[in-house]
mmCIF file with all atom_site columns, C-alpha atoms in Angstrom:
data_model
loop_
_atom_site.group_PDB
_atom_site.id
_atom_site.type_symbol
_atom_site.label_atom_id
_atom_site.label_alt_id
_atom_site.label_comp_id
_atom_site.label_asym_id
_atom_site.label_entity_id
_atom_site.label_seq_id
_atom_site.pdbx_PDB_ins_code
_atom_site.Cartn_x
_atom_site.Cartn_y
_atom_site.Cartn_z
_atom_site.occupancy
_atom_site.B_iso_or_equiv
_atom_site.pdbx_formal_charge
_atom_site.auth_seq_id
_atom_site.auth_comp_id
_atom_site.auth_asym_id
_atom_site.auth_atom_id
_atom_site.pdbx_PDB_model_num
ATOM 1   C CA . UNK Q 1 1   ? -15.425 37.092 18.477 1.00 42.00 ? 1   UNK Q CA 1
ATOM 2   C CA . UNK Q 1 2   ? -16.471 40.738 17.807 1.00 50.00 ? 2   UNK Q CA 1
ATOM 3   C CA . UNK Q 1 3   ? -18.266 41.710 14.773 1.00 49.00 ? 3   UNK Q CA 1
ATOM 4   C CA . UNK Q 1 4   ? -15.404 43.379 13.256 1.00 70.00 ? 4   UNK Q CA 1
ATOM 5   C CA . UNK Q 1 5   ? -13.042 40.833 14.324 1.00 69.00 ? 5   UNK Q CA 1
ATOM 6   C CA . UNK Q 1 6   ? -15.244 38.002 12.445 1.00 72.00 ? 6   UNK Q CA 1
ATOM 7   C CA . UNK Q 1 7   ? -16.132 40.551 9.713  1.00 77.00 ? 7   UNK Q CA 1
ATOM 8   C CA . UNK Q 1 8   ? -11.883 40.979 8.994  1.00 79.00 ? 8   UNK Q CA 1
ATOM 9   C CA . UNK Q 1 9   ? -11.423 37.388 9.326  1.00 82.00 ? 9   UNK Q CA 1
ATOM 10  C CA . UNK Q 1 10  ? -14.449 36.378 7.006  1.00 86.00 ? 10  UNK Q CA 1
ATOM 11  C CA . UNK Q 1 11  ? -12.459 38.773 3.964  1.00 89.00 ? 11  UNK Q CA 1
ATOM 12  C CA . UNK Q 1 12  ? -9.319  38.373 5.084  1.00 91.00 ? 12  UNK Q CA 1
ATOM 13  C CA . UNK Q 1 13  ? -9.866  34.637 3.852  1.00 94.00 ? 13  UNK Q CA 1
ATOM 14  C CA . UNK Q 1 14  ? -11.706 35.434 1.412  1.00 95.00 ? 14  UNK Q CA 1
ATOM 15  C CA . UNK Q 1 15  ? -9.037  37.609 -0.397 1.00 96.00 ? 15  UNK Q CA 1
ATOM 16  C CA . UNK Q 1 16  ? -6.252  35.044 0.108  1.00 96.00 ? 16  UNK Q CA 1
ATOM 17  C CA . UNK Q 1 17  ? -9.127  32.572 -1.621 1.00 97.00 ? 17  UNK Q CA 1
ATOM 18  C CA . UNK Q 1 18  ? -9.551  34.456 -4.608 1.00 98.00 ? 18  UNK Q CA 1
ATOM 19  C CA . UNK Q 1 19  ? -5.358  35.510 -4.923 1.00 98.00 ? 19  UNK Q CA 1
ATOM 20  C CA . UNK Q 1 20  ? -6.175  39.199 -4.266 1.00 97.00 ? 20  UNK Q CA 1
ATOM 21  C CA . UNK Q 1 21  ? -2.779  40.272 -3.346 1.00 96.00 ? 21  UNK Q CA 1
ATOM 22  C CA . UNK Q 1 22  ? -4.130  44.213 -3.644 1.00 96.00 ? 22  UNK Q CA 1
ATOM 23  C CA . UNK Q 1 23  ? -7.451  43.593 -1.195 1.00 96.00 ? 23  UNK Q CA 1
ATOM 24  C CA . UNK Q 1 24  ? -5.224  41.043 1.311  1.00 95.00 ? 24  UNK Q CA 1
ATOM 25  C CA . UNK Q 1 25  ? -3.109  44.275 1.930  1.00 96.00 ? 25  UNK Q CA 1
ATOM 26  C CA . UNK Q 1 26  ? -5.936  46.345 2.917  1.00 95.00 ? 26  UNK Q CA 1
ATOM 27  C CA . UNK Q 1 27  ? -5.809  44.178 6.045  1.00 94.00 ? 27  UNK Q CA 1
ATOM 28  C CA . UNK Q 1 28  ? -2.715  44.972 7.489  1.00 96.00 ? 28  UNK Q CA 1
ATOM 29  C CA . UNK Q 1 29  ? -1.370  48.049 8.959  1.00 96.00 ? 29  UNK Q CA 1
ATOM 30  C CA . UNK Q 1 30  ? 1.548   49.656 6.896  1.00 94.00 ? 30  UNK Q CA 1
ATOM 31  C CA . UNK Q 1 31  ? 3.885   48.501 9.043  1.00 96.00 ? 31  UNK Q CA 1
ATOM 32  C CA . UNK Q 1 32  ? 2.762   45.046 9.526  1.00 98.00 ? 32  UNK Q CA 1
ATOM 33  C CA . UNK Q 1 33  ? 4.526   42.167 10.266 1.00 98.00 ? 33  UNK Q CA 1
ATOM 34  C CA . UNK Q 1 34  ? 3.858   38.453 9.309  1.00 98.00 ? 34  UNK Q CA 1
ATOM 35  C CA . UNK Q 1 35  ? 5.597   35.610 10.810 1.00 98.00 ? 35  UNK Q CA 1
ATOM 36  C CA . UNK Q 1 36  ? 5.559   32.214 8.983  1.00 94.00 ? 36  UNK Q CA 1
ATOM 37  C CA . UNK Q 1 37  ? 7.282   28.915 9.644  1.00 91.00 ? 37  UNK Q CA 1
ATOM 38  C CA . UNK Q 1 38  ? 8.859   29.718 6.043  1.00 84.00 ? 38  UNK Q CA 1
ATOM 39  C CA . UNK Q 1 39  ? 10.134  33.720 7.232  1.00 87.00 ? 39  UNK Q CA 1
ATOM 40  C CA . UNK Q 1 40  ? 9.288   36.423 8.154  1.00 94.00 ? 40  UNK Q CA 1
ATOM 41  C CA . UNK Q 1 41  ? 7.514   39.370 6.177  1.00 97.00 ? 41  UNK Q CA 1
ATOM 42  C CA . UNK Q 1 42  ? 8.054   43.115 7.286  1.00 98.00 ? 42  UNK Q CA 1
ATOM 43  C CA . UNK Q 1 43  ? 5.673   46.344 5.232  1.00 96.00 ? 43  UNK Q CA 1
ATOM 44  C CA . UNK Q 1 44  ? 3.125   46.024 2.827  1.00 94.00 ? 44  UNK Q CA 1
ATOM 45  C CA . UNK Q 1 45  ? 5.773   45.775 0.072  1.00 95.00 ? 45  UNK Q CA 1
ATOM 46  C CA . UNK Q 1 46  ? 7.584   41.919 2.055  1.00 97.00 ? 46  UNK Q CA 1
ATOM 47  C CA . UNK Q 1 47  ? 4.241   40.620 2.993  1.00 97.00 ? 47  UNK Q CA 1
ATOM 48  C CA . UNK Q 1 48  ? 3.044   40.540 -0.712 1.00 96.00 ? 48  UNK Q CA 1
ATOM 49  C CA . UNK Q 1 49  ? 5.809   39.031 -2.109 1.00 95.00 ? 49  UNK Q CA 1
ATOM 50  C CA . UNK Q 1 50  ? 5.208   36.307 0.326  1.00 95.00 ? 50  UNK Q CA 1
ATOM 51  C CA . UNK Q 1 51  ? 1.729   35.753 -0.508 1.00 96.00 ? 51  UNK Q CA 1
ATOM 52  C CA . UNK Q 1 52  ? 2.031   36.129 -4.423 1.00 97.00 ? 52  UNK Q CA 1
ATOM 53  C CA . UNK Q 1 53  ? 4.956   33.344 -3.763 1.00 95.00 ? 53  UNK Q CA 1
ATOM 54  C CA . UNK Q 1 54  ? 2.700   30.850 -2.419 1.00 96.00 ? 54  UNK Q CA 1
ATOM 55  C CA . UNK Q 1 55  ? 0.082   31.603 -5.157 1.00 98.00 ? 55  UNK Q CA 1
ATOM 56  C CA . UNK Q 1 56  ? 2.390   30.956 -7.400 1.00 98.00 ? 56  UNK Q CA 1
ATOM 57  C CA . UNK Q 1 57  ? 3.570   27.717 -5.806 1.00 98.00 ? 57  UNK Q CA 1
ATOM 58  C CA . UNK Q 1 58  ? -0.028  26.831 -5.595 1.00 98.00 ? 58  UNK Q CA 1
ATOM 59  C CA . UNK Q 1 59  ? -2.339  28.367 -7.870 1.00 98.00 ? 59  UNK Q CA 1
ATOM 60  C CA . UNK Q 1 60  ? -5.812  26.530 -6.468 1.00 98.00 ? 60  UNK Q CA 1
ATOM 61  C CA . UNK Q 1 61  ? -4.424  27.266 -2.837 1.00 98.00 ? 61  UNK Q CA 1
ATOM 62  C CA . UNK Q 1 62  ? -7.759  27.796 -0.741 1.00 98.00 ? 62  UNK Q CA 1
ATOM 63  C CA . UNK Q 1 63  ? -8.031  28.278 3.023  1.00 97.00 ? 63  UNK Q CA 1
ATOM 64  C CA . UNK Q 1 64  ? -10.811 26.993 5.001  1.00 96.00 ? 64  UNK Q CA 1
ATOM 65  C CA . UNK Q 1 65  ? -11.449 28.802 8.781  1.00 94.00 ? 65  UNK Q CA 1
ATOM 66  C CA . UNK Q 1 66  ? -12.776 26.205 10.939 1.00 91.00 ? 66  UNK Q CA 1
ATOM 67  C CA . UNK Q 1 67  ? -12.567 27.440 14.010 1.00 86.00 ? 67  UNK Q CA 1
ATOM 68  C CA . UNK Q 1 68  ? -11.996 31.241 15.242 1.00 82.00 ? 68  UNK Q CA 1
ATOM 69  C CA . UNK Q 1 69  ? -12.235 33.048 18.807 1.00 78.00 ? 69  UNK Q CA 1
ATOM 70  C CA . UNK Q 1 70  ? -10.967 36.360 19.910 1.00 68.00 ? 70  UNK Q CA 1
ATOM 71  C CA . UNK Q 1 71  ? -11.388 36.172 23.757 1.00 58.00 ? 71  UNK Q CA 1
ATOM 72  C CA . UNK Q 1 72  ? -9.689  39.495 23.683 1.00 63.00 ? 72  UNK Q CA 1
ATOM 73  C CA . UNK Q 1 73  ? -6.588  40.439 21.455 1.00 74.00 ? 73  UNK Q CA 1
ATOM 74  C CA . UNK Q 1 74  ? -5.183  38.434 19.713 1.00 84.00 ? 74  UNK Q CA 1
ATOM 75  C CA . UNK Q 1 75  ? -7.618  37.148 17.267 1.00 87.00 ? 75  UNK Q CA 1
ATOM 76  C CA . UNK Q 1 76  ? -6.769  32.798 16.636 1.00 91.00 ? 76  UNK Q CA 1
ATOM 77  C CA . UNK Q 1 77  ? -8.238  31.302 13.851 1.00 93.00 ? 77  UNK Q CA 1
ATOM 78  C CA . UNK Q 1 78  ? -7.616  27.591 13.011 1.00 96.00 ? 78  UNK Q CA 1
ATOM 79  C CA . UNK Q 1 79  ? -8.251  26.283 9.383  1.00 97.00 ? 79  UNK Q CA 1
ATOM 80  C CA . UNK Q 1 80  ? -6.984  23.824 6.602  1.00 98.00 ? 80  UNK Q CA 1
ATOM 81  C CA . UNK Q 1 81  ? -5.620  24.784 3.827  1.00 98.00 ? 81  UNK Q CA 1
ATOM 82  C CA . UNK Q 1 82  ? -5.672  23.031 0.449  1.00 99.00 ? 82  UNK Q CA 1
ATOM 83  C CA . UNK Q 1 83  ? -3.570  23.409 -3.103 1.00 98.00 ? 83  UNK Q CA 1
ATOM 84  C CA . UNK Q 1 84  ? -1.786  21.683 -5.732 1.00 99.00 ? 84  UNK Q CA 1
ATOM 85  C CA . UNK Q 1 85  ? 2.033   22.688 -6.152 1.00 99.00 ? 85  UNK Q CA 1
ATOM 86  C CA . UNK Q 1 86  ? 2.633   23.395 -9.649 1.00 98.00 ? 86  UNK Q CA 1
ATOM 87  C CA . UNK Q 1 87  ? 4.596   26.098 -9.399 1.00 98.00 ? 87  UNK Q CA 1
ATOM 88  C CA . UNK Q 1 88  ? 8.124   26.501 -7.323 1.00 98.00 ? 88  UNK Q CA 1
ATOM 89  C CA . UNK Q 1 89  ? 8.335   26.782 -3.551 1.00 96.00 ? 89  UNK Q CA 1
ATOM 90  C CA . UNK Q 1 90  ? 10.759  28.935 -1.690 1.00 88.00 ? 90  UNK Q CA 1
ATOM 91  C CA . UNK Q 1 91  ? 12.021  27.041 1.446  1.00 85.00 ? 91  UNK Q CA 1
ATOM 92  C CA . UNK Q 1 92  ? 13.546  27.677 4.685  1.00 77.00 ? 92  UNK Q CA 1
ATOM 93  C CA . UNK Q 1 93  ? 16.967  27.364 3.608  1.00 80.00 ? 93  UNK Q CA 1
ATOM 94  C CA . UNK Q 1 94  ? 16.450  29.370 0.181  1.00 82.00 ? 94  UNK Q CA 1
ATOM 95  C CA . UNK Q 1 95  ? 16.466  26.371 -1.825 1.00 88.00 ? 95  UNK Q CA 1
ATOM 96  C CA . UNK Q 1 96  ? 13.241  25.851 -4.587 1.00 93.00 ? 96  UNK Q CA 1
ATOM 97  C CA . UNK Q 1 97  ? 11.127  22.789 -4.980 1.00 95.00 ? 97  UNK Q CA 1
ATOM 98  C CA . UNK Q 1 98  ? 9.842   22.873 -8.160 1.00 97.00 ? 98  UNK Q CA 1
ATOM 99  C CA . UNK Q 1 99  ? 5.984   21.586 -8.743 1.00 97.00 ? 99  UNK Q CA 1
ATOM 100 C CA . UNK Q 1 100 ? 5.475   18.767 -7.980 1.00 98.00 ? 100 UNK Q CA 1
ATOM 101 C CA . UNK Q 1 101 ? 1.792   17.839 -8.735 1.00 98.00 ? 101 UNK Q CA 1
ATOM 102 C CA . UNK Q 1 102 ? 0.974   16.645 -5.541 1.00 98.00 ? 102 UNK Q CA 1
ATOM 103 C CA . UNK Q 1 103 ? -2.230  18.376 -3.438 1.00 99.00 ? 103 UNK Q CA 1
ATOM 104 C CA . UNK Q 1 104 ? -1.710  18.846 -0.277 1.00 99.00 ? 104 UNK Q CA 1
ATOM 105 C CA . UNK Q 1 105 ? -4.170  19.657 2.868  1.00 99.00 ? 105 UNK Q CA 1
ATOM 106 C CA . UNK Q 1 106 ? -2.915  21.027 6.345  1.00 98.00 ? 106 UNK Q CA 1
ATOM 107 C CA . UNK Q 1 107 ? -3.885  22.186 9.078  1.00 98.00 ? 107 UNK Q CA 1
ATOM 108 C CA . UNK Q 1 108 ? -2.955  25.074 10.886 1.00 98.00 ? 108 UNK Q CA 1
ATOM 109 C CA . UNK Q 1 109 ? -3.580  28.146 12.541 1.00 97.00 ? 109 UNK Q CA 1
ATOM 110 C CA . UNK Q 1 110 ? -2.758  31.663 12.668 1.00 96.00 ? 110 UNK Q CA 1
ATOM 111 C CA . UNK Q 1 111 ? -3.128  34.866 15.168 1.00 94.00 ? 111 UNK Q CA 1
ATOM 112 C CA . UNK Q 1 112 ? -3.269  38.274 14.515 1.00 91.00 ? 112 UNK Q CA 1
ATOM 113 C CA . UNK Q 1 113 ? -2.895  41.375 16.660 1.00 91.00 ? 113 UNK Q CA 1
ATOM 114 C CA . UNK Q 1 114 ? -5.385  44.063 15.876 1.00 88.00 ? 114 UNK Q CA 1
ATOM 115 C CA . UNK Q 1 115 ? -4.954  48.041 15.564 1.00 88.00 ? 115 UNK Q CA 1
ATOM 116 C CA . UNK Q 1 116 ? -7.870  49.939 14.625 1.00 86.00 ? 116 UNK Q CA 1
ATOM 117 C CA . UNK Q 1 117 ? -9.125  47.320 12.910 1.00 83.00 ? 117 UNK Q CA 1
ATOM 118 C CA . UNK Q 1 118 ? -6.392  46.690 10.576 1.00 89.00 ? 118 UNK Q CA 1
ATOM 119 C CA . UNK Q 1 119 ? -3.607  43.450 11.027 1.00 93.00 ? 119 UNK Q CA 1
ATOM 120 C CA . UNK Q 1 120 ? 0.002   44.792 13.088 1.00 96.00 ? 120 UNK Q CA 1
ATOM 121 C CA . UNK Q 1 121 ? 0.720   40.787 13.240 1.00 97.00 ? 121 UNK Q CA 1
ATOM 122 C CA . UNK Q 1 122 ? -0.187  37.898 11.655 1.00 96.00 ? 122 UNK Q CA 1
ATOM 123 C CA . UNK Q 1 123 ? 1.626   34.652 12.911 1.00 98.00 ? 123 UNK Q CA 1
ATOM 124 C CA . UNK Q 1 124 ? 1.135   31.467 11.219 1.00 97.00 ? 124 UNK Q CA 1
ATOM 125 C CA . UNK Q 1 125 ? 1.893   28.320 12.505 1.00 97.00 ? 125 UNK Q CA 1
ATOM 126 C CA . UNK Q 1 126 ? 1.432   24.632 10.617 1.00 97.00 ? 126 UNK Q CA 1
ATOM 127 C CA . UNK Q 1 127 ? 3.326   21.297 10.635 1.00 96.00 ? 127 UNK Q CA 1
ATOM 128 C CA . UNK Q 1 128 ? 6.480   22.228 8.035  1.00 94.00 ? 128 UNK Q CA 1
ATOM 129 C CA . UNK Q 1 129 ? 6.835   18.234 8.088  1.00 93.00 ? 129 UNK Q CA 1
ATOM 130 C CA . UNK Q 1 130 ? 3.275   17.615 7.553  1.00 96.00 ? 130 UNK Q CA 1
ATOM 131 C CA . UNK Q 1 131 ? 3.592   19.863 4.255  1.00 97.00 ? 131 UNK Q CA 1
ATOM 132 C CA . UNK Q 1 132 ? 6.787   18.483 2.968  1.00 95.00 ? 132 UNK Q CA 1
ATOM 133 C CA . UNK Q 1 133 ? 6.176   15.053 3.477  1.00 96.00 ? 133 UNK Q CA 1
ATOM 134 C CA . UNK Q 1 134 ? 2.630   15.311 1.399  1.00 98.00 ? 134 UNK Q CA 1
ATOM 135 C CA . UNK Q 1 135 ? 5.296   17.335 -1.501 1.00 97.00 ? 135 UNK Q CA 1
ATOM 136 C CA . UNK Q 1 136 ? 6.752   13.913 -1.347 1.00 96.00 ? 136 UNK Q CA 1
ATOM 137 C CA . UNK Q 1 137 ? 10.110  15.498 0.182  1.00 92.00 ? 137 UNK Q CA 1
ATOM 138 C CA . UNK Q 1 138 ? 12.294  13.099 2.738  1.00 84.00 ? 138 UNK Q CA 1
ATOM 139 C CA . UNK Q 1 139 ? 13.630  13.954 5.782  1.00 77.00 ? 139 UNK Q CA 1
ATOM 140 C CA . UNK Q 1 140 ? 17.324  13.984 5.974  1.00 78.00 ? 140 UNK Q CA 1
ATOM 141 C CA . UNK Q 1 141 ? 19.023  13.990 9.734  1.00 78.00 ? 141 UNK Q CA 1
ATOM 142 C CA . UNK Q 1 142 ? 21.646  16.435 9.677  1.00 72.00 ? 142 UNK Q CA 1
ATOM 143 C CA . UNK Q 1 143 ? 24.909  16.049 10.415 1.00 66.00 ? 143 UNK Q CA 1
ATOM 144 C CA . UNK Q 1 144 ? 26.712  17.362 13.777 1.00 61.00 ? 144 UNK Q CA 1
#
């Protein structure tokens, strides 16, 4: 990984560690898009939102890079992340699950395509059913 590639990565974390909605955004590109298993996040203005949501949802959320390589562009880095939900989670199908109490640790990882050193997309990937199952939700078949 490049300097500046580890250098973004190392306080890119670091700002979604200490809740800084206001320094996270000095990451991505104005026009940024982020892609989540939960939605999708388009400008400055959608990709907050997102991110204050989940603090919200979990207000000790931390995220732990374990492992991070840029063999070119994009940049992967894997990590865990960790929380308690106490607060309400938006989900897929714009339902809410309220707190729940439960911590929860997965594992996941996320790339991002660089522009002049600044974040044009950030795609996150994680288990959805590892993370609901640890919120103590069941899984329902639907019906056809």
């Amino acid at each position: 990984m490049t300097p500046d590639a580890r250098n973004m990565t190392d306080l890119f974390y670091g700002a979604i560690n200490k809740h800084d909605t206001g320094e996270l955004l000095r990451h991505f590109h104005p026009g940024a898009v982020l892609v989540t298993p939960v939605g999708v996040a388009e400008g400055a203005a959608e990709i907050a939102w997102l991110y204050e949501h989940i603090f919200v949802a979990f207000p000790d959320l931390t995220f732990t890079p374990w492992h991070q390589m840029l063999p070119g562009d994009p940049v992967f880095t894997e990590w865990t992340m960790n929380g308690t939900h106490t607060g309400p989670l938006w989900l897929p199908d714009g339902d809410t699950l309220e707190g729940t109490g439960r911590r929860i640790t997965v594992r996941g990882c996320a790339a991002y395509a660089l522009e002049d050193g600044l974040i044009v997309t950030h795609r996150v990937y994680f288990d959805q059913l590892e993370l609901y199952a640890q919120l103590g939700c069941e899984l329902s078949p639907g019906r056809s």
